Structures are given as structure tokens and as C-alpha cells.
mmCIF file of C-alpha atoms and ligand atoms in Angstrom:
data_model
loop_
_atom_site.group_PDB
_atom_site.id
_atom_site.type_symbol
_atom_site.label_atom_id
_atom_site.label_comp_id
_atom_site.label_asym_id
_atom_site.label_seq_id
_atom_site.Cartn_x
_atom_site.Cartn_y
_atom_site.Cartn_z
ATOM 1 C CA UNK N 1 -35.906 44.893 11.188
ATOM 2 C CA UNK N 2 -33.335 47.891 11.730
ATOM 3 C CA UNK N 3 -33.050 46.539 15.242
ATOM 4 C CA UNK N 4 -32.389 43.202 14.229
ATOM 5 C CA UNK N 5 -30.002 44.025 11.782
ATOM 6 C CA UNK N 6 -28.186 46.375 14.672
ATOM 7 C CA UNK N 7 -28.280 43.361 16.915
ATOM 8 C CA UNK N 8 -26.520 41.043 14.139
ATOM 9 C CA UNK N 9 -24.090 43.910 13.715
ATOM 10 C CA UNK N 10 -23.346 43.915 17.542
ATOM 11 C CA UNK N 11 -23.240 40.105 17.588
ATOM 12 C CA UNK N 12 -20.565 40.221 14.861
ATOM 13 C CA UNK N 13 -18.489 42.868 16.342
ATOM 14 C CA UNK N 14 -18.460 40.953 19.554
ATOM 15 C CA UNK N 15 -17.462 37.853 17.756
ATOM 16 C CA UNK N 16 -14.710 39.829 15.985
ATOM 17 C CA UNK N 17 -13.378 41.064 19.430
ATOM 18 C CA UNK N 18 -13.255 37.555 20.780
ATOM 19 C CA UNK N 19 -11.309 36.488 17.689
ATOM 20 C CA UNK N 20 -9.281 39.598 17.784
ATOM 21 C CA UNK N 21 -8.496 38.989 21.709
ATOM 22 C CA UNK N 22 -7.442 35.552 20.963
ATOM 23 C CA UNK N 23 -5.206 36.835 18.145
ATOM 24 C CA UNK N 24 -3.537 39.231 20.861
ATOM 25 C CA UNK N 25 -3.050 35.925 22.858
ATOM 26 C CA UNK N 26 -1.909 33.702 19.744
ATOM 27 C CA UNK N 27 -4.879 31.973 19.819
ATOM 28 C CA UNK N 28 -5.688 32.032 16.024
ATOM 29 C CA UNK N 29 -8.970 31.343 14.285
ATOM 30 C CA UNK N 30 -7.803 31.854 10.874
ATOM 31 C CA UNK N 31 -10.954 30.831 9.192
ATOM 32 C CA UNK N 32 -11.981 34.131 10.457
ATOM 33 C CA UNK N 33 -9.372 36.076 8.721
ATOM 34 C CA UNK N 34 -11.288 38.177 6.142
ATOM 35 C CA UNK N 35 -13.481 39.672 9.126
ATOM 36 C CA UNK N 36 -10.708 40.220 11.406
ATOM 37 C CA UNK N 37 -9.422 43.283 9.569
ATOM 38 C CA UNK N 38 -12.782 44.738 8.528
ATOM 39 C CA UNK N 39 -14.460 44.209 11.840
ATOM 40 C CA UNK N 40 -11.991 45.178 14.596
ATOM 41 C CA UNK N 41 -10.029 47.719 12.958
ATOM 42 C CA UNK N 42 -11.987 49.095 10.291
ATOM 43 C CA UNK N 43 -9.474 51.284 9.129
ATOM 44 C CA UNK N 44 -8.445 49.940 5.783
ATOM 45 C CA UNK N 45 -10.834 51.315 3.094
ATOM 46 C CA UNK N 46 -13.170 48.770 1.722
ATOM 47 C CA UNK N 47 -12.204 49.636 -1.742
ATOM 48 C CA UNK N 48 -8.528 48.759 -0.995
ATOM 49 C CA UNK N 49 -9.541 45.617 0.675
ATOM 50 C CA UNK N 50 -11.418 44.541 -2.658
ATOM 51 C CA UNK N 51 -8.439 45.455 -4.688
ATOM 52 C CA UNK N 52 -6.119 43.191 -2.664
ATOM 53 C CA UNK N 53 -8.608 40.505 -2.680
ATOM 54 C CA UNK N 54 -9.142 40.561 -6.474
ATOM 55 C CA UNK N 55 -5.930 41.106 -7.990
ATOM 56 C CA UNK N 56 -3.748 38.065 -9.152
ATOM 57 C CA UNK N 57 -1.072 37.041 -6.551
ATOM 58 C CA UNK N 58 1.739 34.462 -6.466
ATOM 59 C CA UNK N 59 3.249 33.026 -3.371
ATOM 60 C CA UNK N 60 6.854 32.668 -3.385
ATOM 61 C CA UNK N 61 7.787 31.765 0.402
ATOM 62 C CA UNK N 62 5.553 29.299 1.885
ATOM 63 C CA UNK N 63 6.428 26.020 4.050
ATOM 64 C CA UNK N 64 3.906 23.582 3.214
ATOM 65 C CA UNK N 65 4.487 21.869 6.861
ATOM 66 C CA UNK N 66 3.639 25.427 7.989
ATOM 67 C CA UNK N 67 0.057 25.260 6.567
ATOM 68 C CA UNK N 68 -0.689 22.527 8.985
ATOM 69 C CA UNK N 69 -3.994 23.799 10.807
ATOM 70 C CA UNK N 70 -4.407 22.339 14.334
ATOM 71 C CA UNK N 71 -7.736 20.965 13.339
ATOM 72 C CA UNK N 72 -6.278 18.751 10.451
ATOM 73 C CA UNK N 73 -3.107 18.037 12.702
ATOM 74 C CA UNK N 74 -5.467 16.461 15.245
ATOM 75 C CA UNK N 75 -7.366 14.645 12.578
ATOM 76 C CA UNK N 76 -4.300 12.953 11.031
ATOM 77 C CA UNK N 77 -2.840 12.214 14.297
ATOM 78 C CA UNK N 78 -6.003 10.414 15.036
ATOM 79 C CA UNK N 79 -6.061 8.334 11.996
ATOM 80 C CA UNK N 80 -2.394 7.447 12.347
ATOM 81 C CA UNK N 81 -2.740 6.466 16.142
ATOM 82 C CA UNK N 82 -0.309 9.070 17.182
ATOM 83 C CA UNK N 83 -0.730 11.086 20.663
ATOM 84 C CA UNK N 84 0.144 14.757 20.330
ATOM 85 C CA UNK N 85 1.485 16.412 23.463
ATOM 86 C CA UNK N 86 -1.382 18.682 23.458
ATOM 87 C CA UNK N 87 -4.799 17.423 24.532
ATOM 88 C CA UNK N 88 -6.857 19.732 22.413
ATOM 89 C CA UNK N 89 -6.898 22.283 19.415
ATOM 90 C CA UNK N 90 -7.286 24.928 21.851
ATOM 91 C CA UNK N 91 -4.286 23.839 24.041
ATOM 92 C CA UNK N 92 -2.135 23.676 21.124
ATOM 93 C CA UNK N 93 -3.268 27.114 19.739
ATOM 94 C CA UNK N 94 -2.038 28.481 23.111
ATOM 95 C CA UNK N 95 1.463 27.160 22.328
ATOM 96 C CA UNK N 96 1.563 29.613 19.246
ATOM 97 C CA UNK N 97 3.195 32.335 21.220
ATOM 98 C CA UNK N 98 6.900 32.625 20.027
ATOM 99 C CA UNK N 99 9.841 34.584 21.140
ATOM 100 C CA UNK N 100 11.960 33.826 18.251
ATOM 101 C CA UNK N 101 12.563 31.458 15.494
ATOM 102 C CA UNK N 102 13.855 28.317 17.129
ATOM 103 C CA UNK N 103 10.892 28.407 19.662
ATOM 104 C CA UNK N 104 8.596 28.274 16.321
ATOM 105 C CA UNK N 105 10.581 25.644 14.858
ATOM 106 C CA UNK N 106 10.526 23.210 17.844
ATOM 107 C CA UNK N 107 6.842 23.292 17.386
ATOM 108 C CA UNK N 108 6.538 23.121 13.669
ATOM 109 C CA UNK N 109 8.775 20.113 13.532
ATOM 110 C CA UNK N 110 6.989 18.413 16.321
ATOM 111 C CA UNK N 111 3.626 18.981 14.315
ATOM 112 C CA UNK N 112 5.008 17.489 11.236
ATOM 113 C CA UNK N 113 5.720 14.230 13.109
ATOM 114 C CA UNK N 114 2.246 12.879 12.555
ATOM 115 C CA UNK N 115 2.661 12.800 8.885
ATOM 116 C CA UNK N 116 3.109 9.369 8.157
ATOM 117 C CA UNK N 117 1.282 8.315 4.634
ATOM 118 C CA UNK N 118 1.550 9.663 1.219
ATOM 119 C CA UNK N 119 -2.378 10.699 1.798
ATOM 120 C CA UNK N 120 -1.212 12.888 4.798
ATOM 121 C CA UNK N 121 0.831 15.042 2.626
ATOM 122 C CA UNK N 122 -1.841 15.196 -0.018
ATOM 123 C CA UNK N 123 -4.248 16.240 2.433
ATOM 124 C CA UNK N 124 -2.050 18.895 3.922
ATOM 125 C CA UNK N 125 -1.102 20.216 0.429
ATOM 126 C CA UNK N 126 -4.770 20.303 -0.739
ATOM 127 C CA UNK N 127 -6.030 22.065 2.190
ATOM 128 C CA UNK N 128 -3.638 24.842 1.578
ATOM 129 C CA UNK N 129 -4.651 25.017 -1.898
ATOM 130 C CA UNK N 130 -8.418 25.317 -1.059
ATOM 131 C CA UNK N 131 -7.702 28.132 1.022
ATOM 132 C CA UNK N 132 -5.433 30.327 -1.332
ATOM 133 C CA UNK N 133 -7.931 29.536 -4.470
ATOM 134 C CA UNK N 134 -10.523 31.960 -2.565
ATOM 135 C CA UNK N 135 -7.847 34.473 -2.248
ATOM 136 C CA UNK N 136 -6.829 34.947 -5.935
ATOM 137 C CA UNK N 137 -3.521 33.149 -5.446
ATOM 138 C CA UNK N 138 -3.028 32.106 -8.898
ATOM 139 C CA UNK N 139 0.546 30.620 -8.706
ATOM 140 C CA UNK N 140 2.488 29.213 -5.688
ATOM 141 C CA UNK N 141 6.205 27.969 -5.002
ATOM 142 C CA UNK N 142 5.994 25.690 -2.247
ATOM 143 C CA UNK N 143 8.866 24.704 0.153
ATOM 144 C CA UNK N 144 9.078 21.372 1.723
ATOM 145 C CA UNK N 145 11.617 19.936 3.951
ATOM 146 C CA UNK N 146 12.310 16.404 3.145
ATOM 147 C CA UNK N 147 14.661 15.894 6.341
ATOM 148 C CA UNK N 148 11.961 16.492 8.542
ATOM 149 C CA UNK N 149 10.435 13.392 7.257
ATOM 150 C CA UNK N 150 13.366 10.903 5.937
ATOM 151 C CA UNK N 151 15.048 11.346 9.607
ATOM 152 C CA UNK N 152 12.068 9.782 11.023
ATOM 153 C CA UNK N 153 11.785 7.159 8.742
ATOM 154 C CA UNK N 154 9.294 8.156 5.788
ATOM 155 C CA UNK N 155 10.452 7.582 2.310
ATOM 156 C CA UNK N 156 11.168 10.704 0.147
ATOM 157 C CA UNK N 157 8.982 9.135 -2.252
ATOM 158 C CA UNK N 158 6.166 8.949 0.136
ATOM 159 C CA UNK N 159 6.450 12.882 0.695
ATOM 160 C CA UNK N 160 6.906 14.283 -2.766
ATOM 161 C CA UNK N 161 4.379 12.099 -4.255
ATOM 162 C CA UNK N 162 1.571 13.084 -1.839
ATOM 163 C CA UNK N 163 2.469 16.606 -2.517
ATOM 164 C CA UNK N 164 2.812 16.589 -6.177
ATOM 165 C CA UNK N 165 -0.346 14.758 -6.399
ATOM 166 C CA UNK N 166 -2.379 17.267 -4.422
ATOM 167 C CA UNK N 167 -0.751 20.019 -6.541
ATOM 168 C CA UNK N 168 -1.793 18.506 -9.944
ATOM 169 C CA UNK N 169 -5.343 18.237 -8.423
ATOM 170 C CA UNK N 170 -5.296 21.705 -7.375
ATOM 171 C CA UNK N 171 -4.112 23.016 -11.007
ATOM 172 C CA UNK N 172 -7.053 20.803 -12.362
ATOM 173 C CA UNK N 173 -9.648 22.099 -9.896
ATOM 174 C CA UNK N 174 -8.779 25.777 -9.258
ATOM 175 C CA UNK N 175 -6.124 26.543 -12.061
ATOM 176 C CA UNK N 176 -3.406 27.246 -9.552
ATOM 177 C CA UNK N 177 -0.080 26.867 -11.269
ATOM 178 C CA UNK N 178 2.877 25.723 -9.069
ATOM 179 C CA UNK N 179 6.320 24.743 -8.437
ATOM 180 C CA UNK N 180 8.168 22.713 -5.538
ATOM 181 C CA UNK N 181 11.344 23.846 -3.917
ATOM 182 C CA UNK N 182 12.910 21.451 -1.487
ATOM 183 C CA UNK N 183 14.945 22.982 1.409
ATOM 184 C CA UNK N 184 17.806 21.549 3.452
ATOM 185 C CA UNK N 185 17.707 21.993 7.020
ATOM 186 C CA UNK N 186 20.722 24.351 7.898
ATOM 187 C CA UNK N 187 21.086 23.033 11.495
ATOM 188 C CA UNK N 188 22.111 19.509 9.988
ATOM 189 C CA UNK N 189 25.518 19.125 8.476
ATOM 190 C CA UNK N 190 26.200 19.162 4.556
ATOM 191 C CA UNK N 191 26.734 15.493 4.273
ATOM 192 C CA UNK N 192 23.055 15.141 5.175
ATOM 193 C CA UNK N 193 22.053 18.086 2.616
ATOM 194 C CA UNK N 194 24.148 15.732 -0.100
ATOM 195 C CA UNK N 195 22.134 12.646 0.876
ATOM 196 C CA UNK N 196 18.878 14.497 0.606
ATOM 197 C CA UNK N 197 19.989 15.785 -2.924
ATOM 198 C CA UNK N 198 20.633 12.325 -4.173
ATOM 199 C CA UNK N 199 17.356 11.228 -3.095
ATOM 200 C CA UNK N 200 15.991 14.022 -5.007
ATOM 201 C CA UNK N 201 17.528 13.235 -8.069
ATOM 202 C CA UNK N 202 14.862 10.592 -9.320
ATOM 203 C CA UNK N 203 12.401 13.844 -8.916
ATOM 204 C CA UNK N 204 14.302 16.291 -10.417
ATOM 205 C CA UNK N 205 11.423 17.109 -13.171
ATOM 206 C CA UNK N 206 9.364 17.824 -10.324
ATOM 207 C CA UNK N 207 11.543 19.985 -8.015
ATOM 208 C CA UNK N 208 12.476 23.562 -9.648
ATOM 209 C CA UNK N 209 14.991 24.494 -7.063
ATOM 210 C CA UNK N 210 16.791 24.161 -3.425
ATOM 211 C CA UNK N 211 16.253 26.335 -0.653
ATOM 212 C CA UNK N 212 17.994 26.750 2.700
ATOM 213 C CA UNK N 213 15.988 27.092 5.815
ATOM 214 C CA UNK N 214 15.731 26.194 9.735
ATOM 215 C CA UNK N 215 17.851 27.765 12.548
ATOM 216 C CA UNK N 216 19.781 30.643 10.846
ATOM 217 C CA UNK N 217 22.119 31.874 13.364
ATOM 218 C CA UNK N 218 25.335 29.899 13.432
ATOM 219 C CA UNK N 219 24.424 28.089 10.307
ATOM 220 C CA UNK N 220 25.580 30.585 7.577
ATOM 221 C CA UNK N 221 24.956 29.756 3.967
ATOM 222 C CA UNK N 222 28.702 28.944 3.461
ATOM 223 C CA UNK N 223 28.384 25.736 5.196
ATOM 224 C CA UNK N 224 26.301 24.426 2.049
ATOM 225 C CA UNK N 225 28.432 26.069 -0.485
ATOM 226 C CA UNK N 226 29.473 22.603 -2.118
ATOM 227 C CA UNK N 227 25.879 21.148 -2.058
ATOM 228 C CA UNK N 228 24.216 24.318 -3.599
ATOM 229 C CA UNK N 229 27.336 24.023 -6.287
ATOM 230 C CA UNK N 230 26.033 20.326 -7.003
ATOM 231 C CA UNK N 231 22.492 21.150 -6.884
ATOM 232 C CA UNK N 232 23.065 24.059 -9.608
ATOM 233 C CA UNK N 233 25.212 21.687 -11.687
ATOM 234 C CA UNK N 234 22.040 19.106 -11.542
ATOM 235 C CA UNK N 235 19.935 21.986 -12.946
ATOM 236 C CA UNK N 236 18.223 23.394 -10.134
ATOM 237 C CA UNK N 237 17.372 26.913 -9.170
ATOM 238 C CA UNK N 238 18.669 28.180 -5.896
ATOM 239 C CA UNK N 239 17.163 30.179 -3.198
ATOM 240 C CA UNK N 240 17.958 30.593 0.448
ATOM 241 C CA UNK N 241 16.525 32.112 3.947
ATOM 242 C CA UNK N 242 19.021 34.790 4.885
ATOM 243 C CA UNK N 243 18.747 37.866 6.947
ATOM 244 C CA UNK N 244 15.729 36.831 9.184
ATOM 245 C CA UNK N 245 17.578 36.547 12.390
ATOM 246 C CA UNK N 246 20.976 36.214 10.753
ATOM 247 C CA UNK N 247 23.040 39.201 9.831
ATOM 248 C CA UNK N 248 23.549 41.043 6.499
ATOM 249 C CA UNK N 249 26.878 39.014 5.995
ATOM 250 C CA UNK N 250 24.447 35.921 5.525
ATOM 251 C CA UNK N 251 22.599 37.573 2.617
ATOM 252 C CA UNK N 252 26.047 38.261 0.921
ATOM 253 C CA UNK N 253 26.933 34.738 1.382
ATOM 254 C CA UNK N 254 23.618 33.529 -0.242
ATOM 255 C CA UNK N 255 24.294 35.803 -2.918
ATOM 256 C CA UNK N 256 27.901 35.195 -3.676
ATOM 257 C CA UNK N 257 28.492 31.577 -2.768
ATOM 258 C CA UNK N 258 25.071 29.974 -3.301
ATOM 259 C CA UNK N 259 24.069 32.145 -6.227
ATOM 260 C CA UNK N 260 20.590 32.420 -5.232
ATOM 261 C CA UNK N 261 17.716 33.726 -7.608
ATOM 262 C CA UNK N 262 15.846 35.152 -4.461
ATOM 263 C CA UNK N 263 16.618 35.823 -0.940
ATOM 264 C CA UNK N 264 13.863 34.521 1.421
ATOM 265 C CA UNK N 265 13.218 37.146 4.232
ATOM 266 C CA UNK N 266 16.292 39.360 3.915
ATOM 267 C CA UNK N 267 15.030 42.146 6.382
ATOM 268 C CA UNK N 268 18.446 42.528 7.725
ATOM 269 C CA UNK N 269 19.705 44.133 4.351
ATOM 270 C CA UNK N 270 19.040 47.192 5.420
ATOM 271 C CA UNK N 271 22.003 47.176 7.998
ATOM 272 C CA UNK N 272 24.186 47.393 4.717
ATOM 273 C CA UNK N 273 23.837 50.092 2.262
ATOM 274 C CA UNK N 274 26.366 48.360 -0.186
ATOM 275 C CA UNK N 275 24.184 45.288 -0.109
ATOM 276 C CA UNK N 276 21.020 47.240 -0.935
ATOM 277 C CA UNK N 277 22.725 48.743 -3.893
ATOM 278 C CA UNK N 278 23.678 45.045 -4.897
ATOM 279 C CA UNK N 279 20.194 43.647 -4.492
ATOM 280 C CA UNK N 280 18.862 46.447 -6.618
ATOM 281 C CA UNK N 281 21.674 46.061 -9.352
ATOM 282 C CA UNK N 282 21.011 42.277 -9.660
ATOM 283 C CA UNK N 283 17.237 42.636 -9.221
ATOM 284 C CA UNK N 284 17.372 39.688 -6.705
ATOM 285 C CA UNK N 285 14.011 39.806 -5.062
ATOM 286 C CA UNK N 286 13.215 39.478 -1.492
ATOM 287 C CA UNK N 287 10.364 37.198 -0.229
ATOM 288 C CA UNK N 288 9.110 38.790 2.637
ATOM 289 C CA UNK N 289 6.719 37.781 5.293
ATOM 290 C CA UNK N 290 5.044 40.373 7.536
ATOM 291 C CA UNK N 291 3.083 38.402 9.697
ATOM 292 C CA UNK N 292 5.796 35.733 10.265
ATOM 293 C CA UNK N 293 8.236 38.613 11.296
ATOM 294 C CA UNK N 294 5.713 39.992 13.803
ATOM 295 C CA UNK N 295 5.050 36.511 15.158
ATOM 296 C CA UNK N 296 8.792 35.594 15.716
ATOM 297 C CA UNK N 297 9.686 38.965 16.995
ATOM 298 C CA UNK N 298 11.906 39.988 14.171
ATOM 299 C CA UNK N 299 10.055 43.132 14.454
ATOM 300 C CA UNK N 300 7.905 44.355 17.376
ATOM 301 C CA UNK N 301 5.214 46.371 15.503
ATOM 302 C CA UNK N 302 3.998 45.918 11.924
ATOM 303 C CA UNK N 303 4.420 49.598 11.418
ATOM 304 C CA UNK N 304 8.296 49.132 11.409
ATOM 305 C CA UNK N 305 8.208 46.619 8.777
ATOM 306 C CA UNK N 306 10.890 47.470 6.122
ATOM 307 C CA UNK N 307 8.971 46.526 2.888
ATOM 308 C CA UNK N 308 7.915 49.924 2.239
ATOM 309 C CA UNK N 309 11.437 51.537 2.903
ATOM 310 C CA UNK N 310 12.947 48.742 0.508
ATOM 311 C CA UNK N 311 10.268 49.375 -2.312
ATOM 312 C CA UNK N 312 11.198 53.056 -1.969
ATOM 313 C CA UNK N 313 14.890 52.241 -2.400
ATOM 314 C CA UNK N 314 14.023 50.227 -5.375
ATOM 315 C CA UNK N 315 14.476 46.771 -3.973
ATOM 316 C CA UNK N 316 12.035 44.020 -5.260
ATOM 317 C CA UNK N 317 9.733 43.318 -2.579
ATOM 318 C CA UNK N 318 7.244 40.365 -2.484
ATOM 319 C CA UNK N 319 4.725 39.547 0.265
ATOM 320 C CA UNK N 320 4.170 36.072 1.521
ATOM 321 C CA UNK N 321 2.732 34.014 4.164
ATOM 322 C CA UNK N 322 5.622 31.681 5.360
ATOM 323 C CA UNK N 323 3.961 29.327 7.966
ATOM 324 C CA UNK N 324 0.364 30.838 7.902
ATOM 325 C CA UNK N 325 -1.238 28.320 10.220
ATOM 326 C CA UNK N 326 1.200 29.296 12.873
ATOM 327 C CA UNK N 327 1.329 33.092 12.085
ATOM 328 C CA UNK N 328 -2.259 34.141 11.934
ATOM 329 C CA UNK N 329 -2.902 34.371 8.343
ATOM 330 C CA UNK N 330 -2.627 33.366 4.683
ATOM 331 C CA UNK N 331 -1.447 35.173 1.619
ATOM 332 C CA UNK N 332 -4.158 37.955 1.761
ATOM 333 C CA UNK N 333 -4.210 38.733 5.235
ATOM 334 C CA UNK N 334 -0.571 39.484 4.974
ATOM 335 C CA UNK N 335 -1.268 42.104 2.133
ATOM 336 C CA UNK N 336 -4.131 43.251 4.469
ATOM 337 C CA UNK N 337 -2.026 43.720 7.739
ATOM 338 C CA UNK N 338 0.895 45.469 5.939
ATOM 339 C CA UNK N 339 -1.382 47.755 3.699
ATOM 340 C CA UNK N 340 -2.982 49.102 7.074
ATOM 341 C CA UNK N 341 0.477 49.332 9.019
ATOM 342 C CA UNK N 342 2.315 50.833 6.205
ATOM 343 C CA UNK N 343 -0.592 52.844 4.808
ATOM 344 C CA UNK N 344 -0.043 51.395 1.411
ATOM 345 C CA UNK N 345 -1.618 52.753 -1.516
ATOM 346 C CA UNK N 346 -3.267 50.569 -4.477
ATOM 347 C CA UNK N 347 -0.204 51.432 -6.734
ATOM 348 C CA UNK N 348 1.985 50.067 -4.175
ATOM 349 C CA UNK N 349 -0.121 46.953 -3.813
ATOM 350 C CA UNK N 350 0.042 46.169 -7.604
ATOM 351 C CA UNK N 351 3.824 46.709 -7.583
ATOM 352 C CA UNK N 352 4.097 43.849 -4.613
ATOM 353 C CA UNK N 353 1.702 41.525 -6.497
ATOM 354 C CA UNK N 354 3.208 42.131 -9.914
ATOM 355 C CA UNK N 355 6.691 41.594 -8.207
ATOM 356 C CA UNK N 356 5.337 38.253 -6.927
ATOM 357 C CA UNK N 357 4.469 37.203 -10.537
ATOM 358 C CA UNK N 358 7.206 38.792 -12.560
ATOM 359 C CA UNK N 359 9.871 37.028 -10.099
ATOM 360 C CA UNK N 360 8.205 33.749 -9.840
ATOM 361 C CA UNK N 361 9.636 30.826 -11.986
ATOM 362 C CA UNK N 362 6.389 30.689 -14.119
ATOM 363 C CA UNK N 363 6.797 30.814 -17.988
ATOM 364 C CA UNK N 364 6.678 34.239 -19.398
ATOM 365 C CA UNK N 365 3.223 33.908 -21.209
ATOM 366 C CA UNK N 366 1.354 33.234 -18.243
ATOM 367 C CA UNK N 367 3.217 35.828 -16.074
ATOM 368 C CA UNK N 368 2.065 38.312 -19.020
ATOM 369 C CA UNK N 369 -1.557 37.371 -18.581
ATOM 370 C CA UNK N 370 -1.636 38.002 -14.653
ATOM 371 C CA UNK N 371 0.431 41.199 -15.172
ATOM 372 C CA UNK N 372 -1.985 42.687 -17.470
ATOM 373 C CA UNK N 373 -4.858 41.772 -15.343
ATOM 374 C CA UNK N 374 -3.216 43.442 -12.392
ATOM 375 C CA UNK N 375 -2.660 46.748 -14.619
ATOM 376 C CA UNK N 376 -6.319 46.639 -15.702
ATOM 377 C CA UNK N 377 -7.660 46.233 -12.015
ATOM 378 C CA UNK N 378 -5.552 49.121 -10.900
ATOM 379 C CA UNK N 379 -6.872 51.446 -13.780
ATOM 380 C CA UNK N 380 -10.274 50.469 -12.795
ATOM 381 C CA UNK N 381 -9.498 51.410 -9.120
ATOM 382 C CA UNK N 382 -8.296 54.801 -10.114
ATOM 383 C CA UNK N 383 -11.384 55.567 -12.393
HETATM 384 N N1 LIG K 401 11.067 26.902 8.274
HETATM 385 C C1 LIG K 401 9.816 27.053 8.236
HETATM 386 N N2 LIG K 401 9.541 28.526 8.652
HETATM 387 C C2 LIG K 401 10.565 28.950 8.787
HETATM 388 C C3 LIG K 401 11.230 30.546 8.708
HETATM 389 N N3 LIG K 401 10.453 31.456 8.905
HETATM 390 N N4 LIG K 401 12.866 30.600 9.159
HETATM 391 C C4 LIG K 401 13.478 29.525 9.022
HETATM 392 N N5 LIG K 401 13.141 28.228 8.584
HETATM 393 C C5 LIG K 401 11.722 27.960 8.706
HETATM 394 ZN ZN1 LIG K 402 10.479 30.731 5.633
#
């Protein structure tokens, strides 16, 4: 019997190595994600792993188009009679090897091309909710990029209706609350963003805020000052990607010109001490994305991730998955990987998870419920 168990253990370990090797080569089998950390590296203690798993978490930086798993992409492409450039799931996964943000974006926009019907957007969104439900993600604020779809002839309505219907079903089935944030593509011009804002107005009640994403360098927040002003006047909250590849000046612009409630990424704030002080004074959270930063070579080692240094400086840091299908892991895996790399304590983890809920756009009563649960779980952990 013991022999059989040992054999099984060896087999699982080998499987782990295969998955791990593949991960090194950017061939990612994210369905194995729980096992990855535990089996291969076995460094993080099981108790902390369970704690990360159990505590309620919110996700505040997630591009729904970035949750497009290759298997689903092939299924949807096939039912829409669209031929992908890659012959197989394996071939596509081999392309997940990025040197910078633009290389990733090229592939990400190409993948989104197969999304045609409302049901496609529904399936994409629902698949994401099924995954995060198992990870105790209790609230999610998802980004979508309307222009990626409207520029190829899809109606704004088709996209938003599919996403919204899935989110409603997810809330009914899994109890996951949600908000929707619509991002302007910053590589396009401000007139295009104005058109998108007009298209969004009939769905104003469904969309809590506007954001700014895509190729950062050369496309500063100042390029979108007027459209963000109009969006705020229409009642939208604002957020923006800044300081991922772009300089700390972009973060200043997002704060001063776009009046954002949160900075997406914000890694480069550490280049400017005054900016760090400003983020602390204004209580502006950073929605950081460790595995994304590693995949897109914003950092070359997770041990160099600035999250802990920023926490120690009293910056409000949150952990998020960005584009999990492309970067090797959903929210829990981002926590696992960061905790291991930076040797985070349960107290650190509870601060990160509490920040995610406290600085979400969720109502206060629900926030309090989740925050109470986190503090109870931390007490239990320490006993
Ligand atoms: N769109 C999707 N993911 C993005 C990222 N990490 N940065 C900028 N734009 C994006
Ligand atoms: Zn992002």
C-alpha cells in the first residue's frame, strides 16, 4: 500500500515537473495551478496556502479579454467558422512568451477577434467566474475594451449584454458581486474614445467607471484629459493604467488630469519619492499584478516585485491577475507566487486582501462583512 502511495506521489511529482517545465517555457496549464506551487517548490507552508485560499478576496484589475483560455478560444473560433493563425492549443500556448507589453497586446487583440456573438462574450465571462468562485474571490471589477470589438464591426450592445448577463448569472449561482469598467484604448485617439463614451451612455447604469489601457509609452494620460472630464461629468468613476512601462510622470498625470480613484499597476511610482507620499496622502490604491509583471518583463524576478516595499511605505497595494489566461495564473496564484517570493506573512496577506475589498466600489455593508471574515480568519491563523 505504502509503495503504491509512493508511486502515486512520484507520478504526481513528475506531472508537476512537466507542468513546471512547461511554465518555464511559457506553456501554461493553468488548470494545474493549485498543484504547481505546492508540488514543485514546496516552499510555502501549507497553513499559509490554506489561509490565502480561504480569505475573501476582490479582484480590481482584470481584463475580461485576458481570461480567454486557448481551449475556449479554439471552441469559439470553430463555432464561428474562424481560422486561427495557430494550428493547435499547444502551438498557441508556445506563443505566450513575451518580451514586453506590446508583444502581449498583439496576441491578445488577435485572440479577441473570434468573439462575435453575445453568447461568446457570455461564455468568456462565465468561464472566468467559474474559476474564481473556487478561489474565494467574492467580488470582481472587470475591465472590457469596447473598441477592440466595435472596431471590427461588433455592436457595443452585443459585447456589454453578453458580459452583463454572465455576471448576473454568476452572482446568482456563486454569490460573486461585480462591477464593470470600460477601458479606452490609449493607442487610439481621443475622438475615438469620445465615440465610445457616447455608445456607453445608454448602458450607464451597468458601467461604474472608465479606465485607460493598451500601449502605454507614447500615449500619456494627458491625451485623454477631455474625454475623462466628460466621463466624470456623466457620473463615471475613473481609473487608469499608469507606470507599468511608462514613467512616474504618467502616474502624476493620471492623478492630476484624469482624477483617478485607483492607479492600475503603478510600479514606477517608486522612482519618485514625492509621488509615493502623494499616493499615501490621497489614499490612492495601486492595483498591482505580479505574474503579469513577470511575464511582460516589467520585473525579471518576482523577488524584486515592489509590492512589499510599497506596503512598508504605507501605500495601499492590491493584488490582481490582469490577464490570467496569458500570464499563468488567476488571482490565488498571484497571491501564492508573491507570498513565496517576498516571504509574506499571514498579516501581509490579510492587508492585501482587506485592501482589495476596502478600495473596491462595493457597498459599505458588504465590504464590512468580508473584512470581518478576514480578521476572524487571521485570528484563527494566529491561534
Ligand atoms: N490590456 C490588457 N492587459 C493590459 C496591460 N497589462 N497593460 C495595458 N493594457 C492592457
Ligand atoms: Zn491591465
